[in-house]
mmCIF file of C-alpha atoms in Angstrom:
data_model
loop_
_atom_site.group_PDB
_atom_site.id
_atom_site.type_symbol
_atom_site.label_atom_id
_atom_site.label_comp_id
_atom_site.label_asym_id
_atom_site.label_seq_id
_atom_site.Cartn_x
_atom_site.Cartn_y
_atom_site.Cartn_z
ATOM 1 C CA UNK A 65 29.117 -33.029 -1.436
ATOM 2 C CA UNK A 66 26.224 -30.902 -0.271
ATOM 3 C CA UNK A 67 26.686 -27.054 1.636
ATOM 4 C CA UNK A 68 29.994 -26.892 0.612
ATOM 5 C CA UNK A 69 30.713 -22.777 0.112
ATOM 6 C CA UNK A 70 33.761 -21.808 -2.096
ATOM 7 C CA UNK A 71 36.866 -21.845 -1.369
ATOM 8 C CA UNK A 72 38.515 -18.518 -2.527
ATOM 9 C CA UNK A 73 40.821 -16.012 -0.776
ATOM 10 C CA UNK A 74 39.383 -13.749 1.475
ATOM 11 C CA UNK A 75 39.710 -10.880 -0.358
ATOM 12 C CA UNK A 76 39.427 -10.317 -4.397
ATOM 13 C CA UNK A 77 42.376 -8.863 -6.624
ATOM 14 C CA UNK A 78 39.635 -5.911 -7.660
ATOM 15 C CA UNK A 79 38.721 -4.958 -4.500
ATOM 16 C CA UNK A 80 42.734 -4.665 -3.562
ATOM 17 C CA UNK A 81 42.732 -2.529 -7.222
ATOM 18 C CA UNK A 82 39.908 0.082 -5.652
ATOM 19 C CA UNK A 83 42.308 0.179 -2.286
ATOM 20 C CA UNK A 84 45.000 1.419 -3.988
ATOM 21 C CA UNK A 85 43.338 3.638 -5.782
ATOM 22 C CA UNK A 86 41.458 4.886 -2.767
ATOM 23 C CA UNK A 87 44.982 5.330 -0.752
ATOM 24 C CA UNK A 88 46.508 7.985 -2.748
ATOM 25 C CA UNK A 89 46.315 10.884 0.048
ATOM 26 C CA UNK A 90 47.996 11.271 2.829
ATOM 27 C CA UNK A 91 46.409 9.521 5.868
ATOM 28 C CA UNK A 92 44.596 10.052 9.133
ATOM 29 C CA UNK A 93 47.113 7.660 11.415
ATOM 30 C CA UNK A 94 49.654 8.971 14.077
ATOM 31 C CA UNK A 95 52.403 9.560 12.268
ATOM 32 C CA UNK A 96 54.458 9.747 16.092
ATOM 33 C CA UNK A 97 58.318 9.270 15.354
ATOM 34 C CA UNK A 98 58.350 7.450 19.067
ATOM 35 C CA UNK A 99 55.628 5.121 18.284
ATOM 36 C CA UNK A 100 54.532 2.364 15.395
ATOM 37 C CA UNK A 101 51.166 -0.171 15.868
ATOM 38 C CA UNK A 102 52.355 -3.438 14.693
ATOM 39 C CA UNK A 103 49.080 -5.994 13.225
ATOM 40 C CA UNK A 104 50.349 -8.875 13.700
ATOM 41 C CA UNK A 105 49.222 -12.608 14.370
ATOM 42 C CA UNK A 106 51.854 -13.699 16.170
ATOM 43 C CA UNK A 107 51.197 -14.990 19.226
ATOM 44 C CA UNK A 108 50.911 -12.346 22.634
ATOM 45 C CA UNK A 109 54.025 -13.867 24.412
ATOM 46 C CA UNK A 110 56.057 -13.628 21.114
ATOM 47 C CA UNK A 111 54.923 -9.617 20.259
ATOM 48 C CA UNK A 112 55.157 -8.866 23.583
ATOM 49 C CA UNK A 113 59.139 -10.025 23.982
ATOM 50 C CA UNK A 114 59.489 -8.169 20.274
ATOM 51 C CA UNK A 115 58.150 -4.886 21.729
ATOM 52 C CA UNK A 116 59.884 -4.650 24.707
ATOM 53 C CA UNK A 117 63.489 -5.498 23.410
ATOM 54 C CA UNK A 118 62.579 -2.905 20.297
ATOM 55 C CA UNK A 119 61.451 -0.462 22.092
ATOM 56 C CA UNK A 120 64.466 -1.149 24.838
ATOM 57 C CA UNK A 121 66.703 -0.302 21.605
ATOM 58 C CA UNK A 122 65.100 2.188 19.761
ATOM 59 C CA UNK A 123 63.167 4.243 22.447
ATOM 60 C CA UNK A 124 60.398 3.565 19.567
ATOM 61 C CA UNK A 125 56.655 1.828 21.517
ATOM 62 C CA UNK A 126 55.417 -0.948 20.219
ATOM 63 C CA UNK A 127 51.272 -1.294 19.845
ATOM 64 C CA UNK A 128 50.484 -4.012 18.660
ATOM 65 C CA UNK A 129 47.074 -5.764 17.489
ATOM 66 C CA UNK A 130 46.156 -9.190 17.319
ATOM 67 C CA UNK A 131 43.331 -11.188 16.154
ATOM 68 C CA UNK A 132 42.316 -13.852 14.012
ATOM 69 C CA UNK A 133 44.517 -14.068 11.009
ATOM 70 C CA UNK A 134 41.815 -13.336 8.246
ATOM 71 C CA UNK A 135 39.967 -10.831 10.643
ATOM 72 C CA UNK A 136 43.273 -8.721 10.856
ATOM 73 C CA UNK A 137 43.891 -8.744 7.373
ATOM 74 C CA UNK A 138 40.255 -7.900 6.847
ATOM 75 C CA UNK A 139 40.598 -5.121 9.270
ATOM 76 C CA UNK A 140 43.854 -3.563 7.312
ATOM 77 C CA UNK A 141 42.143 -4.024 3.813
ATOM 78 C CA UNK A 142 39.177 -1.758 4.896
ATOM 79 C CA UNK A 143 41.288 1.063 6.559
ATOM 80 C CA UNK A 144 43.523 0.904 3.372
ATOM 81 C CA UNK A 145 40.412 1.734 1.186
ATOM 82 C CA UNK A 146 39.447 4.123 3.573
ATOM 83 C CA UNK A 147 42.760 6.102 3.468
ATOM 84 C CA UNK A 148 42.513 5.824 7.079
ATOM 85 C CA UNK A 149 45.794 3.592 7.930
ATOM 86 C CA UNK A 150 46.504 2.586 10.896
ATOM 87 C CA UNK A 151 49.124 0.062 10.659
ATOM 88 C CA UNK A 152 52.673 0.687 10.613
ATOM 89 C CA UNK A 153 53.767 -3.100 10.138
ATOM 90 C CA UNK A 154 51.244 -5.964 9.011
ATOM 91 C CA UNK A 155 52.289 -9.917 10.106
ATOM 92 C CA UNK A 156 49.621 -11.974 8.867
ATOM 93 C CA UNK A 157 49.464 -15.633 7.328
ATOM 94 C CA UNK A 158 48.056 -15.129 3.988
ATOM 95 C CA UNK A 159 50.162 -15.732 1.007
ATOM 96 C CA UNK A 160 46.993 -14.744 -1.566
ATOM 97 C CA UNK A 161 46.453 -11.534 -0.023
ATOM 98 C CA UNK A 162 50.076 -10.641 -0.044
ATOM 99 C CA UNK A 163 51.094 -11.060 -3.478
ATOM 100 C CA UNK A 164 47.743 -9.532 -4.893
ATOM 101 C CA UNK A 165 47.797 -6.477 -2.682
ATOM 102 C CA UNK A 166 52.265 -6.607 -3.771
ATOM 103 C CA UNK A 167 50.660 -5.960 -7.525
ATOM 104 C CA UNK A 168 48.274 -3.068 -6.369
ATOM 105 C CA UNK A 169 51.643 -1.506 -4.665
ATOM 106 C CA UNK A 170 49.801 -1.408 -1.694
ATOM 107 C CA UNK A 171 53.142 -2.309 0.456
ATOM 108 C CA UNK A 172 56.253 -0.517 0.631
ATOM 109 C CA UNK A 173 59.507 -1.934 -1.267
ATOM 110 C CA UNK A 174 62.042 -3.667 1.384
ATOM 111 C CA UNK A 175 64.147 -4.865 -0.441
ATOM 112 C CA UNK A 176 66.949 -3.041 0.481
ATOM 113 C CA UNK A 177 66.983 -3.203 3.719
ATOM 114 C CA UNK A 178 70.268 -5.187 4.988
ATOM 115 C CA UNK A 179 68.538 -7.268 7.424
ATOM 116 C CA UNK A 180 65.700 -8.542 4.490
ATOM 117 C CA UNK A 181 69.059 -9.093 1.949
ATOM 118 C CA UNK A 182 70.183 -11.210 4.034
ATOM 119 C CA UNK A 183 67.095 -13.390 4.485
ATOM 120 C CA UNK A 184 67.122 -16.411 1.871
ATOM 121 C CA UNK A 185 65.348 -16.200 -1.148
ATOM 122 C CA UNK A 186 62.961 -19.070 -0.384
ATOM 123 C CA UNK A 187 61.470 -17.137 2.345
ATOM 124 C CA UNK A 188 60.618 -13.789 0.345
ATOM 125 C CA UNK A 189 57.742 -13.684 -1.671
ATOM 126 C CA UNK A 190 58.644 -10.524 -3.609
ATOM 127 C CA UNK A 191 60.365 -7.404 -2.478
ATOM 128 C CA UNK A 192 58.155 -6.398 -0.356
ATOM 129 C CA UNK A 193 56.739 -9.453 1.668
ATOM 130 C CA UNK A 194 59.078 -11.453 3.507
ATOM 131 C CA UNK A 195 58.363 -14.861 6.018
ATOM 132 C CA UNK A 196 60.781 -13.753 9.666
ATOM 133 C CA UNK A 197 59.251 -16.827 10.862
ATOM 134 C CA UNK A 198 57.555 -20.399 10.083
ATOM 135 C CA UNK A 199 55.626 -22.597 13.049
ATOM 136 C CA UNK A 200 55.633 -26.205 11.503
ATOM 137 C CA UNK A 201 52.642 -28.029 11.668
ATOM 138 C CA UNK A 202 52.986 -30.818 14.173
ATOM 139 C CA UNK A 203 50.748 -33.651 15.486
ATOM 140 C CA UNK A 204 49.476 -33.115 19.189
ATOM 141 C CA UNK A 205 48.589 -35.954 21.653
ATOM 142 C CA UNK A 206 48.056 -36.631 24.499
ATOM 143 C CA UNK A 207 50.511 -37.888 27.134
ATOM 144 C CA UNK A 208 47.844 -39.654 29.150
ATOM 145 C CA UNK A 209 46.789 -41.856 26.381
ATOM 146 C CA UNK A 210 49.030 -42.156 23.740
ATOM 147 C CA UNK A 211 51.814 -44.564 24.769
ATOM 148 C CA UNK A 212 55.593 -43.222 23.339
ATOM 149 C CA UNK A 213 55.756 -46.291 20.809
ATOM 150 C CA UNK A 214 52.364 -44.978 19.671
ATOM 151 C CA UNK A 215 53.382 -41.110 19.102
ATOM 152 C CA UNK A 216 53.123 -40.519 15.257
ATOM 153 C CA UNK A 217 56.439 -40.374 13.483
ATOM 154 C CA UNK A 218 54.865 -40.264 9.991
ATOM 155 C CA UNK A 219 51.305 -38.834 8.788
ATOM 156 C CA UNK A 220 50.550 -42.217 7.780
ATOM 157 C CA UNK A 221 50.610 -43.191 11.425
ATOM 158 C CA UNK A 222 47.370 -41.514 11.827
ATOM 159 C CA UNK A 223 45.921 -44.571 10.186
ATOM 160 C CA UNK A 224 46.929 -47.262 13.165
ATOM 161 C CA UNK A 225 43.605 -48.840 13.942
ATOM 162 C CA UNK A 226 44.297 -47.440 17.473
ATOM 163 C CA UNK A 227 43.086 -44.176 16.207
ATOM 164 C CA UNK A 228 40.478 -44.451 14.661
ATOM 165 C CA UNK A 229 37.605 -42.176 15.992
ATOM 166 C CA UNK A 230 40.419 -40.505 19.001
ATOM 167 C CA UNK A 231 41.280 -37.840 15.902
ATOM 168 C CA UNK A 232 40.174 -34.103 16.069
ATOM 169 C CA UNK A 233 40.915 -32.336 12.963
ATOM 170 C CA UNK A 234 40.101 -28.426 13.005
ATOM 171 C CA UNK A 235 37.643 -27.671 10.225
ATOM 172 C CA UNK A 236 39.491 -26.675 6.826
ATOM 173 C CA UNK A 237 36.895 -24.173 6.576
ATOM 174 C CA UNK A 238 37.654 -22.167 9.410
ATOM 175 C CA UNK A 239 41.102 -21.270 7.773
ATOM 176 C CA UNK A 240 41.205 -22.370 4.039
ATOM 177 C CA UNK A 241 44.425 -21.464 2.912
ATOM 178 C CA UNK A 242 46.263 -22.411 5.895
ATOM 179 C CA UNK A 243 44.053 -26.009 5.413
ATOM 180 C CA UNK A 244 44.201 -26.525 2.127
ATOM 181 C CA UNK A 245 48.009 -26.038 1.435
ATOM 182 C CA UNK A 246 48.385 -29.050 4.126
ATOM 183 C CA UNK A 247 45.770 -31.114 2.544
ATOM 184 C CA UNK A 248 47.571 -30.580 -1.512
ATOM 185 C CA UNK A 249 50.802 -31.198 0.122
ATOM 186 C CA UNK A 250 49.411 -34.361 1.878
ATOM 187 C CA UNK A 251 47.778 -35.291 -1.887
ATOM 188 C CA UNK A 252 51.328 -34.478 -3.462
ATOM 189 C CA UNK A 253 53.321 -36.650 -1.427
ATOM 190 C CA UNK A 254 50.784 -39.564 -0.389
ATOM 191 C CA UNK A 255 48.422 -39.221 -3.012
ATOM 192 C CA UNK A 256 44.495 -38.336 -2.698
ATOM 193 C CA UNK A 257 44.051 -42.410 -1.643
ATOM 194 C CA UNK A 258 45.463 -40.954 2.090
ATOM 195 C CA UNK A 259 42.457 -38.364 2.414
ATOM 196 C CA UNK A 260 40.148 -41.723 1.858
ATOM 197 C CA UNK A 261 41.692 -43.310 4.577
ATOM 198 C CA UNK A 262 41.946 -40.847 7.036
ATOM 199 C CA UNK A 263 38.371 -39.595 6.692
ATOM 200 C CA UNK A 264 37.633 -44.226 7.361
ATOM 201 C CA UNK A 265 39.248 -43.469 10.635
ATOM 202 C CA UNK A 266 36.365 -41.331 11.588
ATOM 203 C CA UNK A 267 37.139 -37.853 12.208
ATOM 204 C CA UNK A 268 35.933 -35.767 14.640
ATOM 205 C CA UNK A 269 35.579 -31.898 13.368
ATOM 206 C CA UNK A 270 36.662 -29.424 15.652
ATOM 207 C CA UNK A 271 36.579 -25.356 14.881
ATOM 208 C CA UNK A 272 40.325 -24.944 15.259
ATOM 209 C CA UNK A 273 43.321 -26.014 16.478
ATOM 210 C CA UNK A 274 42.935 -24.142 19.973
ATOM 211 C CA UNK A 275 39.587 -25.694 20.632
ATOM 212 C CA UNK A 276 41.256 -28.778 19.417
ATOM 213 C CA UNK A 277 43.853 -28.260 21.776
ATOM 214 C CA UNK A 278 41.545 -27.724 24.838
ATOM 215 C CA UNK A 279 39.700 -31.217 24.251
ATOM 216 C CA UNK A 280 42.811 -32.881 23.935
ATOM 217 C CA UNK A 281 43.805 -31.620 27.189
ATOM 218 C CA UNK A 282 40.818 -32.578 28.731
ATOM 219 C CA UNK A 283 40.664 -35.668 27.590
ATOM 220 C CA UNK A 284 38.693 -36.230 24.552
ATOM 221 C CA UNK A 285 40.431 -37.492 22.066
ATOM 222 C CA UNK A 286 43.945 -39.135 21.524
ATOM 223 C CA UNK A 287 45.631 -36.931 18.273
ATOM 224 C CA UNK A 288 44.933 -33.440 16.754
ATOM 225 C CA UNK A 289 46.405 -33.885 13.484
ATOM 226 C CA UNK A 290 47.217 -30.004 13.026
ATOM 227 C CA UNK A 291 48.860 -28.299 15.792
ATOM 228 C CA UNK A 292 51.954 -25.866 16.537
ATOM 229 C CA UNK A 293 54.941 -25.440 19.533
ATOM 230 C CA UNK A 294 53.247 -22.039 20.650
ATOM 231 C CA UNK A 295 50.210 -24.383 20.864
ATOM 232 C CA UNK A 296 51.780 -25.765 24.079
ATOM 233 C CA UNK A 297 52.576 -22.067 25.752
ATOM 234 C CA UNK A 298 49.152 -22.121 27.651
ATOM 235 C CA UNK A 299 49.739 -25.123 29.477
ATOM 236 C CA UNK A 300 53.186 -25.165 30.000
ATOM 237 C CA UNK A 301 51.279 -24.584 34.165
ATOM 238 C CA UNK A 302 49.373 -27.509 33.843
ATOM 239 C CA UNK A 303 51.900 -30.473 33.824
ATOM 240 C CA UNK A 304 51.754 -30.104 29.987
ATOM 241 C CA UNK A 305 48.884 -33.022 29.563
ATOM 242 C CA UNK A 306 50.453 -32.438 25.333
ATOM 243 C CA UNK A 307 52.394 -33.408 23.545
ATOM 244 C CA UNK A 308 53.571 -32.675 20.097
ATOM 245 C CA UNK A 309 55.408 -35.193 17.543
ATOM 246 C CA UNK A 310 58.221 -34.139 15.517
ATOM 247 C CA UNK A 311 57.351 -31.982 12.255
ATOM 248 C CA UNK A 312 57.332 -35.059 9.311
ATOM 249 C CA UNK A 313 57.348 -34.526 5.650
ATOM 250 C CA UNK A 314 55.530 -32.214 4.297
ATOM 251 C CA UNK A 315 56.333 -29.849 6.246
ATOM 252 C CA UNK A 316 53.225 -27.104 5.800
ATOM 253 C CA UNK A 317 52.881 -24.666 8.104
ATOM 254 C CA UNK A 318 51.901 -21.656 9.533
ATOM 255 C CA UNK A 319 53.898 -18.557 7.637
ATOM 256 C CA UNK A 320 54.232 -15.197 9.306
ATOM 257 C CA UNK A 321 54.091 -13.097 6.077
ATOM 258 C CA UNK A 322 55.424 -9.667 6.842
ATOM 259 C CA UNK A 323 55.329 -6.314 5.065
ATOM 260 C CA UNK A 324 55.128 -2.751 5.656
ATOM 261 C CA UNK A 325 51.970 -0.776 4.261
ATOM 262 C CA UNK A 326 52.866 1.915 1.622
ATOM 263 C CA UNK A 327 50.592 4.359 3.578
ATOM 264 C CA UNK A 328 52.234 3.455 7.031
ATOM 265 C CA UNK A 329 51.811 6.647 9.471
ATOM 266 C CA UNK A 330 55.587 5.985 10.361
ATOM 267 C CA UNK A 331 57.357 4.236 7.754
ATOM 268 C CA UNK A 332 60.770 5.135 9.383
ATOM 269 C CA UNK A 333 59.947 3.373 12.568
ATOM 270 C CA UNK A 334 58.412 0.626 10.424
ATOM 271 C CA UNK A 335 61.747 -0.059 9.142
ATOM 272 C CA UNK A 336 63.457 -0.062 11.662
ATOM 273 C CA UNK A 337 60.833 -2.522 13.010
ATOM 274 C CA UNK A 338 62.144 -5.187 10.451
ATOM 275 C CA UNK A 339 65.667 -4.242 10.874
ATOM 276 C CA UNK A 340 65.477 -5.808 14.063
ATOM 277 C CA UNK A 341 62.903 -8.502 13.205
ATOM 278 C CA UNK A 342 65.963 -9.942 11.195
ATOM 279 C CA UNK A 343 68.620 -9.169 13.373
ATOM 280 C CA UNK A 344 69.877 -12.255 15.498
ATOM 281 C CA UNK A 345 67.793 -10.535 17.850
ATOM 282 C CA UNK A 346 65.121 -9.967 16.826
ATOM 283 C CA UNK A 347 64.849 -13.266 15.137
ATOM 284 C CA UNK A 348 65.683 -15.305 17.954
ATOM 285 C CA UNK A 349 62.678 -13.518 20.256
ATOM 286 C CA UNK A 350 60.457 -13.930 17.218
ATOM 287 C CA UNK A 351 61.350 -17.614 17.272
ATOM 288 C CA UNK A 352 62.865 -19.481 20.113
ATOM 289 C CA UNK A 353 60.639 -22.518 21.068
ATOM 290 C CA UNK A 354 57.864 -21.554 18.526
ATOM 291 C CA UNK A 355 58.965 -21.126 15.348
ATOM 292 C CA UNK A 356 61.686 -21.849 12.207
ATOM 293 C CA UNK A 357 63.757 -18.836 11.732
ATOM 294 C CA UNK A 358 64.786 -18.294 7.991
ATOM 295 C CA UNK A 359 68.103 -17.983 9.145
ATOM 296 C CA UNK A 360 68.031 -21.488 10.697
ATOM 297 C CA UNK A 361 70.720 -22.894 12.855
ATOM 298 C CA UNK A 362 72.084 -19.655 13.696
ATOM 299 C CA UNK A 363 69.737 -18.823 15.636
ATOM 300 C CA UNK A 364 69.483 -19.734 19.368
ATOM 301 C CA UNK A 365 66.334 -21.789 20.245
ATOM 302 C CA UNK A 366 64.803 -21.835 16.427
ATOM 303 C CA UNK A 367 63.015 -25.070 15.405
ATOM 304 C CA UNK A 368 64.353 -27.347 13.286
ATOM 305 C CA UNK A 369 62.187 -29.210 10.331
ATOM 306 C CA UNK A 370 63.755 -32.660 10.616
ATOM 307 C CA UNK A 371 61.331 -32.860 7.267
ATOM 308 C CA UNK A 372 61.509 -30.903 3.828
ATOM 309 C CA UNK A 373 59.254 -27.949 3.864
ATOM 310 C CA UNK A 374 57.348 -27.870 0.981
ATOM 311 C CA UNK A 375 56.424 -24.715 -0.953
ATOM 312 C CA UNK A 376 52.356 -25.284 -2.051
ATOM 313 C CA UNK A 377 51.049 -22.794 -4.433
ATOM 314 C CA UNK A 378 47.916 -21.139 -2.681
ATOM 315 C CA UNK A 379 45.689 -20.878 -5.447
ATOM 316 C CA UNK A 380 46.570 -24.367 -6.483
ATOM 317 C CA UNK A 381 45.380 -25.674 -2.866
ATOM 318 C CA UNK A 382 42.475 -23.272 -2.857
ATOM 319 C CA UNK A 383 41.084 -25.067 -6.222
ATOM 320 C CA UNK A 384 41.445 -28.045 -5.695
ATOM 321 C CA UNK A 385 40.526 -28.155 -1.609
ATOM 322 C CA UNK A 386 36.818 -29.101 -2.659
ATOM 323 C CA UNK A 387 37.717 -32.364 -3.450
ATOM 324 C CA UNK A 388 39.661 -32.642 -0.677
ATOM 325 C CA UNK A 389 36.912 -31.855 1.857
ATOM 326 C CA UNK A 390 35.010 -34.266 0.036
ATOM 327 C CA UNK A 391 37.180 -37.335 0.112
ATOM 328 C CA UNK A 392 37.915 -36.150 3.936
ATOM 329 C CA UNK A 393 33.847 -36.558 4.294
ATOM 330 C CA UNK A 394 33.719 -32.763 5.468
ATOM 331 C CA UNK A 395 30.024 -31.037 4.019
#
């Protein structure tokens, strides 16, 4: 395979070893009792509804920044080694990045807080990093040309003849960890055999799922094979031209890993941030038609994963996700 970069995590375990030693000294943030930033890359509409019902309980504001996931965390790592913290609470999707900055005590311990006890063990990483929500990946289509007996109910339906060249897949590069856990947990269950023939049905690269989502909805194309429910929020105006399949073993998908920095400006307010994340509350704003709550069932409006989620080590995916890109013809 030619041009094809490394896949690593974004950031190294040494440089997270220099941040912590860098953050030793008290910070230049607000340290405001009535106010916390939250970094966090959950969607707008889902912060928003968070802020307004904390903030409606505590008398605490909410300001909260969102960008691309490794951008954000990119963002955090260099005000950390600064000493110049901003954040209060940090929501991104990075599993690497969370345990190796959990071994440079770079986040506060949580674990006893009631609301985090109570979350299951499956969707902690440590004591300080927990998951309050998971958006399982789904397959979008589109209404106007996908018939219902046609609507995947398997990943193996992707390989119907009728298919072939009407996939976009977003470009594992753009987001490698996110990618390449999917793609191992694809190779795990179906074997590598299934990258083959998916990459015969000739796919069409597209920079990420939004883009993906866009061209879908205008027409090009008949499947994106990695998509999400909050996905759907921005045409929900539009006569929803998508839609989205059930979530089908694996389940992989998109994990809101949560913490609270060790040199957060107002680590009171942060925790009472996560006290209500994982109230019923809080977990049912964080959640209802977008994500799988942790606490499942019990919570109004949560998704269900009609599949088993699978737990893919990150590293694992990371290593191997070269050959992956190569038997999915991706340079």
């Amino acid at each position: 395979m030619k041009n094809l970069k490394p896949l690593t995590g974004v950031f190294l375990t040494a440089a997270l070893t220099a941040a912590a030693l860098t953050a030793c000294s008290a910070g230049t943030g607000s340290s405001d009792p009535n106010k916390i930033t939250v970094y966090s890359t959950m969607i707008p509409a889902v912060q928003a509804r968070l802020a307004e019902a904390f903030q409606a309980e505590t008398g605490i504001a909410v300001e909260s920044v969102r960008i691309q996931s490794s951008q954000l965390t990119k963002r955090f790592d260099e005000e950390y080694k600064a000493n110049r913290p901003v954040a209060d609470v940090l929501t991104m999707n990075e599993e690497l990045y969370a345990l190796d900055a959990a071994k440079t005590d770079m986040f506060a311990d949580i674990a006893d807080l009631p609301g985090v006890a109570s979350i299951p063990s499956d969707w902690k990483l440590n004591d300080f990093t927990f998951i309050p929500s998971l958006a399982p990946n789904k397959v979008a289509y589109s209404k106007a040309k996908v018939p219902a007996e046609l609507v995947p109910t398997s990943w193996r339906d992707l390989l119907k003849p009728e298919f072939k060249g009407q996939i976009l897949n977003p470009d594992p590069r753009t987001n490698p960890e996110l990618s390449c856990k999917l793609l191992h947990g694809l190779v795990l269950q179906e074997g590598e055999s299934f990258l083959s023939d998916l990459a015969a049905q000739d796919l069409r690269i597209v920079s990420s799922s939004t883009p993906g989502m866009e061209d879908l909805a205008g027409g090009n194309g008949m499947l994106l094979d990695q998509s999400y429910d909050m996905n759907l929020l921005a045409y929900e105006d539009k006569g929803s031209p998508i839609g989205l399949s059930e979530a089908f073993d694996p389940v992989v998908g998109l994990e809101f890993f949560t913490q609270i920095p060790a040199n957060a400006p107002n680590a009171d307010g942060a925790r009472k941030w996560i006290e209500f994340l994982t109230s019923e509350k809080g977990q049912t704003l964080a959640n209802q038609g977008v994500g799988a709550s942790p606490l499942g069932a019990a919570i109004p409006g949560s998704l269900t994963m009609p599949g088993t989620r699978v737990s893919v080590d990150p590293q694992e995916a990371l290593d191997a996700c070269p050959r992956y890109l190569d038997l999915l013809g991706i340079e």
